[in-house]
Coordinates of N, CA and C in Angstrom, one line a residue:
M22 N 24.6 23.5 43.3 CA 23.6 24.2 44.0 C 22.4 23.2 44.1
Y23 N 21.8 23.2 45.3 CA 20.7 22.3 45.6 C 19.4 22.9 45.1
D24 N 18.6 22.2 44.3 CA 17.4 22.7 43.8 C 16.2 21.9 44.4
Q25 N 15.5 22.6 45.4 CA 14.5 21.9 46.1 C 13.3 21.4 45.2
T26 N 13.0 22.2 44.3 CA 11.9 21.9 43.4 C 12.2 20.6 42.6
R27 N 13.4 20.6 42.1 CA 13.8 19.4 41.3 C 14.0 18.2 42.2
A28 N 14.4 18.4 43.4 CA 14.6 17.2 44.3 C 13.3 16.6 44.7
R29 N 12.2 17.4 44.7 CA 10.9 16.9 45.0 C 10.2 16.2 43.9
Q30 N 10.7 16.3 42.6 CA 10.1 15.7 41.5 C 10.5 14.2 41.4
S31 N 9.5 13.4 41.0 CA 9.8 12.0 40.8 C 10.7 11.9 39.5
A32 N 11.3 10.7 39.3 CA 12.1 10.5 38.2 C 11.4 10.7 36.8
D33 N 10.1 10.4 36.8 CA 9.4 10.6 35.5 C 9.1 12.1 35.3
Q34 N 9.3 13.0 36.2 CA 9.1 14.4 36.0 C 10.4 15.2 35.8
T35 N 11.5 14.5 35.7 CA 12.7 15.2 35.4 C 12.7 15.9 34.1
P36 N 13.1 17.2 34.0 CA 13.0 17.9 32.7 C 13.9 17.3 31.7
G37 N 13.5 17.3 30.4 CA 14.2 16.8 29.3 C 15.3 17.8 29.0
P38 N 16.2 17.5 28.0 CA 17.3 18.3 27.6 C 16.9 19.8 27.2
A39 N 15.8 19.9 26.5 CA 15.4 21.2 26.1 C 15.0 22.1 27.3
E40 N 14.4 21.5 28.3 CA 14.0 22.2 29.5 C 15.1 22.6 30.4
R41 N 16.2 21.8 30.3 CA 17.4 22.1 31.1 C 18.3 23.1 30.6
R42 N 18.2 23.4 29.3 CA 19.1 24.4 28.7 C 18.8 25.8 29.3
T43 N 19.8 26.6 29.5 CA 19.6 28.0 29.9 C 19.2 28.7 28.6
P44 N 18.3 29.6 28.8 CA 17.8 30.4 27.6 C 19.0 31.2 27.0
G45 N 19.1 31.2 25.7 CA 20.1 32.0 25.0 C 19.6 33.3 24.7
P46 N 20.4 34.1 24.0 CA 19.9 35.4 23.6 C 18.7 35.3 22.6
E47 N 17.9 36.3 22.7 CA 16.7 36.4 21.8 C 17.1 36.4 20.4
P48 N 16.5 35.6 19.5 CA 16.8 35.6 18.1 C 16.6 37.0 17.5
L49 N 17.4 37.4 16.5 CA 17.3 38.6 15.9 C 16.1 38.6 15.0
L50 N 15.8 37.5 14.4 CA 14.6 37.4 13.5 C 13.7 36.3 14.1
P51 N 12.4 36.6 14.0 CA 11.4 35.6 14.4 C 11.6 34.3 13.6
S52 N 11.3 33.2 14.3 CA 11.5 31.9 13.7 C 10.7 31.7 12.4
S53 N 9.5 32.3 12.3 CA 8.8 32.2 11.0 C 9.5 32.8 9.9
Q54 N 10.2 33.9 10.1 CA 10.9 34.6 9.0 C 12.2 33.8 8.7
Q55 N 12.8 33.2 9.7 CA 14.0 32.4 9.5 C 13.6 31.1 8.7
D56 N 12.5 30.5 9.0 CA 12.0 29.3 8.3 C 11.7 29.6 6.9
K57 N 11.1 30.7 6.6 CA 10.8 31.1 5.2 C 12.1 31.2 4.4
I58 N 13.1 31.9 4.9 CA 14.4 32.0 4.2 C 15.0 30.7 4.0
V59 N 15.1 29.9 5.0 CA 15.7 28.5 4.9 C 15.0 27.7 3.9
Q60 N 13.7 27.8 3.8 CA 12.9 27.0 2.8 C 13.3 27.5 1.4
R61 N 13.5 28.8 1.2 CA 13.9 29.3 -0.1 C 15.2 28.8 -0.5
L62 N 16.1 28.8 0.5 CA 17.5 28.2 0.2 C 17.5 26.8 -0.1
R63 N 16.7 26.0 0.6 CA 16.5 24.6 0.3 C 16.0 24.4 -1.1
H64 N 15.0 25.1 -1.4 CA 14.4 25.0 -2.8 C 15.4 25.3 -3.8
A65 N 16.2 26.3 -3.6 CA 17.3 26.7 -4.6 C 18.3 25.5 -4.7
L66 N 18.7 24.9 -3.6 CA 19.6 23.8 -3.7 C 19.0 22.6 -4.4
N67 N 17.7 22.3 -4.1 CA 17.0 21.2 -4.7 C 16.8 21.3 -6.1
T68 N 16.7 22.5 -6.6 CA 16.4 22.7 -8.1 C 17.6 23.1 -8.9
F69 N 18.8 23.1 -8.2 CA 20.0 23.5 -8.9 C 20.3 22.7 -10.1
A70 N 20.2 21.4 -10.0 CA 20.5 20.4 -11.1 C 19.7 20.7 -12.3
D71 N 18.4 21.1 -12.1 CA 17.5 21.3 -13.3 C 17.6 22.7 -13.9
T72 N 17.7 23.7 -13.0 CA 17.8 25.1 -13.4 C 18.8 25.9 -12.5
P73 N 20.1 25.7 -12.9 CA 21.1 26.3 -12.0 C 21.1 27.8 -11.9
L74 N 20.8 28.5 -13.0 CA 20.8 29.9 -12.9 C 19.6 30.4 -12.1
K75 N 18.5 29.8 -12.3 CA 17.3 30.2 -11.5 C 17.5 29.9 -10.1
A76 N 18.1 28.8 -9.7 CA 18.4 28.4 -8.4 C 19.4 29.4 -7.7
L77 N 20.4 29.8 -8.5 CA 21.3 30.8 -8.0 C 20.6 32.1 -7.7
E78 N 19.8 32.6 -8.6 CA 19.0 33.8 -8.4 C 18.1 33.7 -7.2
E79 N 17.5 32.6 -6.9 CA 16.7 32.4 -5.8 C 17.5 32.4 -4.5
A80 N 18.7 31.8 -4.5 CA 19.6 31.8 -3.3 C 20.0 33.3 -3.1
E81 N 20.3 34.0 -4.1 CA 20.8 35.4 -3.9 C 19.6 36.2 -3.4
S82 N 18.4 36.0 -3.8 CA 17.3 36.7 -3.3 C 17.0 36.4 -1.9
A83 N 17.2 35.1 -1.5 CA 17.0 34.8 -0.1 C 18.0 35.4 0.8
Y84 N 19.3 35.5 0.3 CA 20.3 36.2 1.0 C 20.0 37.7 1.2
D85 N 19.5 38.3 0.1 CA 19.1 39.7 0.2 C 18.0 40.0 1.2
E86 N 17.0 39.1 1.2 CA 15.9 39.2 2.1 C 16.4 39.0 3.6
A87 N 17.3 38.1 3.8 CA 17.8 37.8 5.1 C 18.6 39.1 5.6
T88 N 19.5 39.6 4.8 CA 20.3 40.8 5.2 C 19.4 42.0 5.4
A89 N 18.4 42.2 4.6 CA 17.5 43.3 4.8 C 16.7 43.2 6.1
Q90 N 16.2 42.0 6.4 CA 15.5 41.8 7.6 C 16.4 41.9 8.8
L91 N 17.6 41.5 8.7 CA 18.6 41.6 9.8 C 18.9 43.1 10.1
V92 N 19.1 43.9 9.0 CA 19.4 45.3 9.2 C 18.2 46.0 9.9
N93 N 17.0 45.6 9.4 CA 15.8 46.2 10.1 C 15.7 45.8 11.5
A94 N 15.9 44.6 11.8 CA 15.8 44.1 13.2 C 16.9 44.7 14.1
L95 N 18.1 44.9 13.6 CA 19.1 45.5 14.4 C 18.8 47.0 14.6
A96 N 18.3 47.7 13.6 CA 17.9 49.1 13.7 C 16.8 49.2 14.8
E97 N 15.9 48.4 14.8 CA 14.8 48.4 15.8 C 15.3 48.1 17.2
R98 N 16.2 47.2 17.3 CA 16.8 46.8 18.6 C 17.6 48.1 19.1
R99 N 18.3 48.7 18.2 CA 19.1 49.9 18.6 C 18.1 51.0 19.0
R100 N 17.1 51.2 18.3 CA 16.1 52.3 18.6 C 15.5 52.0 20.0
L101 N 15.2 50.8 20.3 CA 14.6 50.5 21.6 C 15.6 50.7 22.8
L102 N 16.9 50.2 22.5 CA 17.9 50.4 23.5 C 18.2 51.9 23.8
R103 N 18.3 52.6 22.7 CA 18.5 54.1 22.8 C 17.4 54.8 23.6
A104 N 16.2 54.4 23.3 CA 15.0 55.0 23.9 C 15.1 54.8 25.4
G105 N 15.7 53.7 25.8 CA 15.7 53.4 27.3 C 16.7 54.3 28.1
W106 N 17.6 54.9 27.4 CA 18.6 55.7 28.1 C 18.8 57.1 27.6
Q107 N 18.6 57.4 26.3 CA 19.0 58.6 25.7 C 18.3 59.8 26.3
D108 N 17.0 59.8 26.5 CA 16.3 61.0 27.0 C 16.1 61.0 28.5
Q109 N 16.9 60.2 29.2 CA 16.8 60.2 30.6 C 17.5 61.5 31.2
D110 N 17.2 61.9 32.4 CA 17.9 63.0 33.0 C 19.3 62.6 33.3
P111 N 20.2 63.6 33.5 CA 21.6 63.3 33.8 C 21.8 62.4 35.0
G112 N 20.8 62.3 35.9 CA 21.0 61.5 37.1 C 20.5 60.1 36.9
T113 N 20.4 59.6 35.6 CA 20.0 58.3 35.3 C 20.8 57.3 36.1
R114 N 20.1 56.4 36.7 CA 20.8 55.4 37.6 C 21.8 54.6 36.8
S115 N 22.9 54.4 37.4 CA 24.0 53.7 36.7 C 23.7 52.3 36.4
D116 N 22.8 51.6 37.1 CA 22.5 50.3 36.8 C 21.7 50.2 35.5
Q117 N 20.9 51.2 35.2 CA 20.2 51.3 33.9 C 21.2 51.4 32.7
L118 N 22.2 52.3 32.9 CA 23.2 52.5 31.9 C 24.0 51.2 31.8
R119 N 24.3 50.6 32.9 CA 25.1 49.3 32.8 C 24.4 48.3 32.0
H120 N 23.1 48.2 32.3 CA 22.2 47.2 31.5 C 22.3 47.5 30.0
A121 N 22.2 48.8 29.7 CA 22.2 49.1 28.2 C 23.6 48.8 27.6
V122 N 24.7 49.0 28.4 CA 26.0 48.7 27.9 C 26.1 47.2 27.7
R123 N 25.6 46.4 28.6 CA 25.6 44.9 28.4 C 24.8 44.5 27.2
Q124 N 23.7 45.1 27.0 CA 22.9 44.7 25.8 C 23.6 45.1 24.5
Y125 N 24.2 46.2 24.5 CA 25.0 46.6 23.3 C 26.2 45.6 23.1
R126 N 26.8 45.3 24.2 CA 28.0 44.3 24.1 C 27.5 43.0 23.5
E127 N 26.4 42.5 24.1 CA 25.9 41.2 23.7 C 25.5 41.2 22.2
I128 N 24.8 42.2 21.7 CA 24.4 42.2 20.3 C 25.7 42.4 19.4
T129 N 26.6 43.2 19.8 CA 27.8 43.4 19.0 C 28.6 42.1 18.9
Q130 N 28.8 41.4 20.1 CA 29.5 40.2 20.0 C 28.8 39.1 19.1
R131 N 27.5 39.1 19.2 CA 26.8 38.2 18.3 C 27.1 38.5 16.8
L132 N 27.1 39.8 16.5 CA 27.4 40.2 15.1 C 28.8 39.8 14.7
L133 N 29.7 39.9 15.6 CA 31.1 39.6 15.3 C 31.3 38.1 15.1
H134 N 30.4 37.3 15.6 CA 30.6 35.8 15.5 C 29.7 35.2 14.4
I135 N 29.1 36.1 13.6 CA 28.3 35.6 12.5 C 29.2 35.0 11.4

């Protein structure tokens, strides 16, 4: 497909790899929360040699935090999806319902590939 905007750009304005990627699905957790959990796991791994039991407990706690946050994020996502179609009148447009089905499918497929 011909992209007129890109064709008019000079070579030094060509987008980099990050700009060329198509956006993926929205993350279930904000990156700040993800980073916090990853840091805790790294700390557990880095301190394992000195304090293995404490490192194990920290890793378990990070796991518990991640699962709790995911459960909460999924429940909120479901609440928002349901609010978009549940209380609609019976004549709700089929494209709105189709959009909701697609969103449920996308989230469910992501969960199945974890």
